[in-house]
PDB file of C-alpha atoms in Angstrom:
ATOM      1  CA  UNK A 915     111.155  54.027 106.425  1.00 51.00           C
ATOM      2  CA  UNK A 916     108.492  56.454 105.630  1.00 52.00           C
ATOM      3  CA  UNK A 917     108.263  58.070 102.859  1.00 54.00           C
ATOM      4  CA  UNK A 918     106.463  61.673 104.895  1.00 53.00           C
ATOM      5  CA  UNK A 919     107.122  65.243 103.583  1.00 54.00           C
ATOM      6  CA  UNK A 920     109.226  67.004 105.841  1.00 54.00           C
ATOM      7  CA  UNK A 921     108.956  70.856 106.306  1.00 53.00           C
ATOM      8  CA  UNK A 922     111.762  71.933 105.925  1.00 60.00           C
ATOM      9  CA  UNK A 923     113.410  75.641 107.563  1.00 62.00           C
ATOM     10  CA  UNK A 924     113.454  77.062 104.379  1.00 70.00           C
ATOM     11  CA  UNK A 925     109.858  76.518 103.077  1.00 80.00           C
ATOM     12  CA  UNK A 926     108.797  77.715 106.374  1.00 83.00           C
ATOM     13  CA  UNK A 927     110.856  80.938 106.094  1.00 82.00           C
ATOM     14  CA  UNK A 928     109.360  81.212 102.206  1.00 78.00           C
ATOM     15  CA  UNK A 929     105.879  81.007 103.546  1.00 81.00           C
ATOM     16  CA  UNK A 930     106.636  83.417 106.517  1.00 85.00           C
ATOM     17  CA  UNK A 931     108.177  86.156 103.748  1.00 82.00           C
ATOM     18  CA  UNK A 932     105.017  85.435 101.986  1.00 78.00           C
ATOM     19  CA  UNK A 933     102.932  85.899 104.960  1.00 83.00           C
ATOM     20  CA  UNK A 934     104.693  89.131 105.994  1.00 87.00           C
ATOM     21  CA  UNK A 935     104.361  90.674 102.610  1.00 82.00           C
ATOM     22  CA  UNK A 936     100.919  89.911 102.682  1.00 82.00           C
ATOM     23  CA  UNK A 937     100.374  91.344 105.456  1.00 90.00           C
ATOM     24  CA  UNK A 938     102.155  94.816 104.157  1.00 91.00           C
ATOM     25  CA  UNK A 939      99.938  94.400 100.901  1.00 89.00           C
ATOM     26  CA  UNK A 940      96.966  94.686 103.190  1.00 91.00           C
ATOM     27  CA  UNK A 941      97.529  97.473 105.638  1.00 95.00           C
ATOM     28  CA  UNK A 942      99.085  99.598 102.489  1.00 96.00           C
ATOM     29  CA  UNK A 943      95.383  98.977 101.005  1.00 95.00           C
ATOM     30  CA  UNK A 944      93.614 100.016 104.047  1.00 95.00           C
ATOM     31  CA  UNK A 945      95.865 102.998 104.361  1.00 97.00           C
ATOM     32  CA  UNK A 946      95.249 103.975 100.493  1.00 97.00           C
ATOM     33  CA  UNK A 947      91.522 103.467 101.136  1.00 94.00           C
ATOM     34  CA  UNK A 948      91.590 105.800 104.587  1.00 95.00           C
ATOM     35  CA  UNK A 949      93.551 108.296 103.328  1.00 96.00           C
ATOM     36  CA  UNK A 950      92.357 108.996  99.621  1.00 96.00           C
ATOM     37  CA  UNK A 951      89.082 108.459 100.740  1.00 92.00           C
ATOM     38  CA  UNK A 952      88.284 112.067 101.940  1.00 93.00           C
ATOM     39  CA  UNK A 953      89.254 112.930  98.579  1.00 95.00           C
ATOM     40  CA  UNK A 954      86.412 111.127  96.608  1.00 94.00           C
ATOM     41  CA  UNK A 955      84.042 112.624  99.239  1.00 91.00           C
ATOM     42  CA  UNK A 956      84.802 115.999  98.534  1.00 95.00           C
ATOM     43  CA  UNK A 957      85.233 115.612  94.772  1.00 95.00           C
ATOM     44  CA  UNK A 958      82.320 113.012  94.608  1.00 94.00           C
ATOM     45  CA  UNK A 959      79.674 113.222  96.915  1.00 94.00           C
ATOM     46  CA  UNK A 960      77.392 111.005  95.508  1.00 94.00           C
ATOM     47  CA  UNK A 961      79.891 108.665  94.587  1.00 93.00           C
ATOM     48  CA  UNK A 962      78.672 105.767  96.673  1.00 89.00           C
ATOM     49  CA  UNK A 963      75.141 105.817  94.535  1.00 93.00           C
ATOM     50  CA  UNK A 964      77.225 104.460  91.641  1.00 96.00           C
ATOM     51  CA  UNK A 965      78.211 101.262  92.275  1.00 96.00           C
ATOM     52  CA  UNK A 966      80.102 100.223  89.437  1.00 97.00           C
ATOM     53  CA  UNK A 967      82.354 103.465  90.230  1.00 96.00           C
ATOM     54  CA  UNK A 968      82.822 103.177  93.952  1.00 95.00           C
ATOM     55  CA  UNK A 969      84.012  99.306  93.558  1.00 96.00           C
ATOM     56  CA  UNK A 970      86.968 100.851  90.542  1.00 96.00           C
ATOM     57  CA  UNK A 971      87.556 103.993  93.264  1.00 96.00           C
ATOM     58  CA  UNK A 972      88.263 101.512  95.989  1.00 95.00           C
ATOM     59  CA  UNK A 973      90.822  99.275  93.477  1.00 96.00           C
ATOM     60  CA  UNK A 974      92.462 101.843  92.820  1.00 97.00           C
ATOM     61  CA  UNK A 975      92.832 103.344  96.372  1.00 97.00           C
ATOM     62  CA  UNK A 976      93.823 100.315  97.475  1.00 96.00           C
ATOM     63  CA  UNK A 977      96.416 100.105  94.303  1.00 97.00           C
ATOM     64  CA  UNK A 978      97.643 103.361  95.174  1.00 97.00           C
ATOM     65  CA  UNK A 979      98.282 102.615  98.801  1.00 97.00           C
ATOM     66  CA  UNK A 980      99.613  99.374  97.539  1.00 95.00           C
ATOM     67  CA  UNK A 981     102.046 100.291  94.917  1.00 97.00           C
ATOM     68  CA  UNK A 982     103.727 103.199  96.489  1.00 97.00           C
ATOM     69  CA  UNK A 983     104.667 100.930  98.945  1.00 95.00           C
ATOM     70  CA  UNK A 984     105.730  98.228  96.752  1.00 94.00           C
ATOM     71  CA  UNK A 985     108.535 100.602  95.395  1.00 95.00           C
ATOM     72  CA  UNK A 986     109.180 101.953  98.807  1.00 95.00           C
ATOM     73  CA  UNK A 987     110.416  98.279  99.266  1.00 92.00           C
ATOM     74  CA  UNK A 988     112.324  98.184  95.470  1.00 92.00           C
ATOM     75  CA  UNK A 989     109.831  96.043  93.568  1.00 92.00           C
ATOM     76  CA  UNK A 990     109.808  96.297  89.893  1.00 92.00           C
ATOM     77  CA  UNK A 991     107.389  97.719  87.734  1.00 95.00           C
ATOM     78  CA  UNK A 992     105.987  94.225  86.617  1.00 94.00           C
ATOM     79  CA  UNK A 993     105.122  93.091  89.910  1.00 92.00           C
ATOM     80  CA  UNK A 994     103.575  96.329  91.069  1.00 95.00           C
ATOM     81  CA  UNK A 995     101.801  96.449  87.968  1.00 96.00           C
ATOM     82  CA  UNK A 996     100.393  92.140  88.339  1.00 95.00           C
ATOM     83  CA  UNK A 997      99.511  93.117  92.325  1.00 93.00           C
ATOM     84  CA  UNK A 998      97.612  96.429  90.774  1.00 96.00           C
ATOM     85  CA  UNK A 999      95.762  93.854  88.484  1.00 96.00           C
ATOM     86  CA  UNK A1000      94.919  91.611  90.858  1.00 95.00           C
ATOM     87  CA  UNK A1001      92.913  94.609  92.777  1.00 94.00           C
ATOM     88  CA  UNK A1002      91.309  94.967  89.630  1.00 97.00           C
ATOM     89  CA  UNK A1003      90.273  91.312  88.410  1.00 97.00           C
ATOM     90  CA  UNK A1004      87.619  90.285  90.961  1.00 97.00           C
ATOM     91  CA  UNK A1005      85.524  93.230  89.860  1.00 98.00           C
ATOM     92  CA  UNK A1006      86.143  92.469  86.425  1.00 97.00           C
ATOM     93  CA  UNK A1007      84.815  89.181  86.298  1.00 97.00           C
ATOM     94  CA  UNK A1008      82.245  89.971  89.244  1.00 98.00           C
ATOM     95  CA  UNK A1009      80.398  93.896  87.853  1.00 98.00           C
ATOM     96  CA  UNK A1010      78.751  91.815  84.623  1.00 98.00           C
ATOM     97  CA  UNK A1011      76.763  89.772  87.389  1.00 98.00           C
ATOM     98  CA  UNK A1012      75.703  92.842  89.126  1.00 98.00           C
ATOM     99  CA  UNK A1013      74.985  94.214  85.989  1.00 98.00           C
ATOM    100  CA  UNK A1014      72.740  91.729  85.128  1.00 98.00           C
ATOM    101  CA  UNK A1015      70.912  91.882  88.288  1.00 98.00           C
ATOM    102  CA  UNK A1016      72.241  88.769  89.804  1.00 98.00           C
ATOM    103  CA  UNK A1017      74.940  90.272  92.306  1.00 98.00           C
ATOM    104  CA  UNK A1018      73.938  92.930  94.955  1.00 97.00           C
ATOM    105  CA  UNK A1019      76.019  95.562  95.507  1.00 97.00           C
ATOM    106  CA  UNK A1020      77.216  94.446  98.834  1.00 97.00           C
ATOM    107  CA  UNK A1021      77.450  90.850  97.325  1.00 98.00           C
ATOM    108  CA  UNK A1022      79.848  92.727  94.664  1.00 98.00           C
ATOM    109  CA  UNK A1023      82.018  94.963  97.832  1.00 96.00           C
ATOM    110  CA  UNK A1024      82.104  91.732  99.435  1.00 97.00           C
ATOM    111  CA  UNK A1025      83.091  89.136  96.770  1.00 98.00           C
ATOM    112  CA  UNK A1026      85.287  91.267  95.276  1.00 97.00           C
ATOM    113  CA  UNK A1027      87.103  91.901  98.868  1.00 94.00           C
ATOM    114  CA  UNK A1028      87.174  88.562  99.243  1.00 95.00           C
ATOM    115  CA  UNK A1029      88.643  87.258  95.588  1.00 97.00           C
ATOM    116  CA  UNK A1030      91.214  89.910  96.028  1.00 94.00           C
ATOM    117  CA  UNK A1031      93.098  87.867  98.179  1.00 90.00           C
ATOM    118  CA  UNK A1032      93.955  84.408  96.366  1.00 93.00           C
ATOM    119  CA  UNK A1033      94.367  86.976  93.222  1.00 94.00           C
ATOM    120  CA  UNK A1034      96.982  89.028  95.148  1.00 90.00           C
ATOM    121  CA  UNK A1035      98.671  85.646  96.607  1.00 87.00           C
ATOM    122  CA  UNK A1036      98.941  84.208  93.228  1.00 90.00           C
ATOM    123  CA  UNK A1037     100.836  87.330  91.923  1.00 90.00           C
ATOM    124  CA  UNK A1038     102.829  86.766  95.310  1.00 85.00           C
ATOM    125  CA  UNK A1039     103.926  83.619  93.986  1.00 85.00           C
ATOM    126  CA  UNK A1040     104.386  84.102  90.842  1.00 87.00           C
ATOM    127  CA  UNK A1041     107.224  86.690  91.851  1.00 84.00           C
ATOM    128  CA  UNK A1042     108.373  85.090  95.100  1.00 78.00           C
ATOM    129  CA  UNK A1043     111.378  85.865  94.316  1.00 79.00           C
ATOM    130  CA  UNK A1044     110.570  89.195  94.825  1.00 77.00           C
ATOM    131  CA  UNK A1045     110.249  88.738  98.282  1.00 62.00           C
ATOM    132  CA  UNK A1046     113.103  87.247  99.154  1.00 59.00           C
ATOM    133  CA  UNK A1047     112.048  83.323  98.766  1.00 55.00           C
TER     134      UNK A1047
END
């Protein structure tokens, strides 16, 4: 007899909710980022000269984009509020590198892209049942 993990229907279904929402999360981001964009152009021109500014203007376009779907699809306050932070919290631990020289400012966009998504996956999971798992 082995003593193998099976996978069961279930945790496959879990992970595909999980997927799914992901999924959502992002193109709700890209669609905050494309459409409130034009608006930061207009109001700040030079805006991309200020690094430290343009990486909080894209969290919170992509918060924006992200939360107002998030209650489109009933979530609470809380978890709207942890999947906000999580835009937030790569840049947070990232800008005192690029302050201190030791980041570039595409090393910063990038990274901070990047950490955004095991930050947004654990706030996933902390309220998976949320999303229906």
């Amino acid at each position: 007899m082995g003593t193998e993990p099976t996978t069961t229907g279930t945790d496959r279904a879990t992970w595909w909710r999980l997927a799914r929402h992901a999924l959502e999360m992002a193109v709700a981001m890209v669609v905050g980022m494309v459409a409130l964009e034009p608006l930061w152009s207009s109001a700040w021109p030079d805006l991309g000269d200020h690094v430290t500014a343009h990486v909080l203007v894209m969290a919170t376009d992509m918060s924006l984009g992200m939360a107002v779907w998030m209650r489109v699809r009933r979530h609470g306050w809380p978890g709207v509020l942890e999947m906000c932070a999580a835009m937030y919290a790569p840049f947070a631990v990232l800008l005192p590198f690029h302050w201190a020289g030791a980041l570039s400012a595409t090393a910063l966009v990038a990274a901070g892209h990047v950490l955004m998504v095991p930050a947004m996956l654990a706030a996933m999971w902390r309220r998976r049942h949320e999303h229906g798992c």
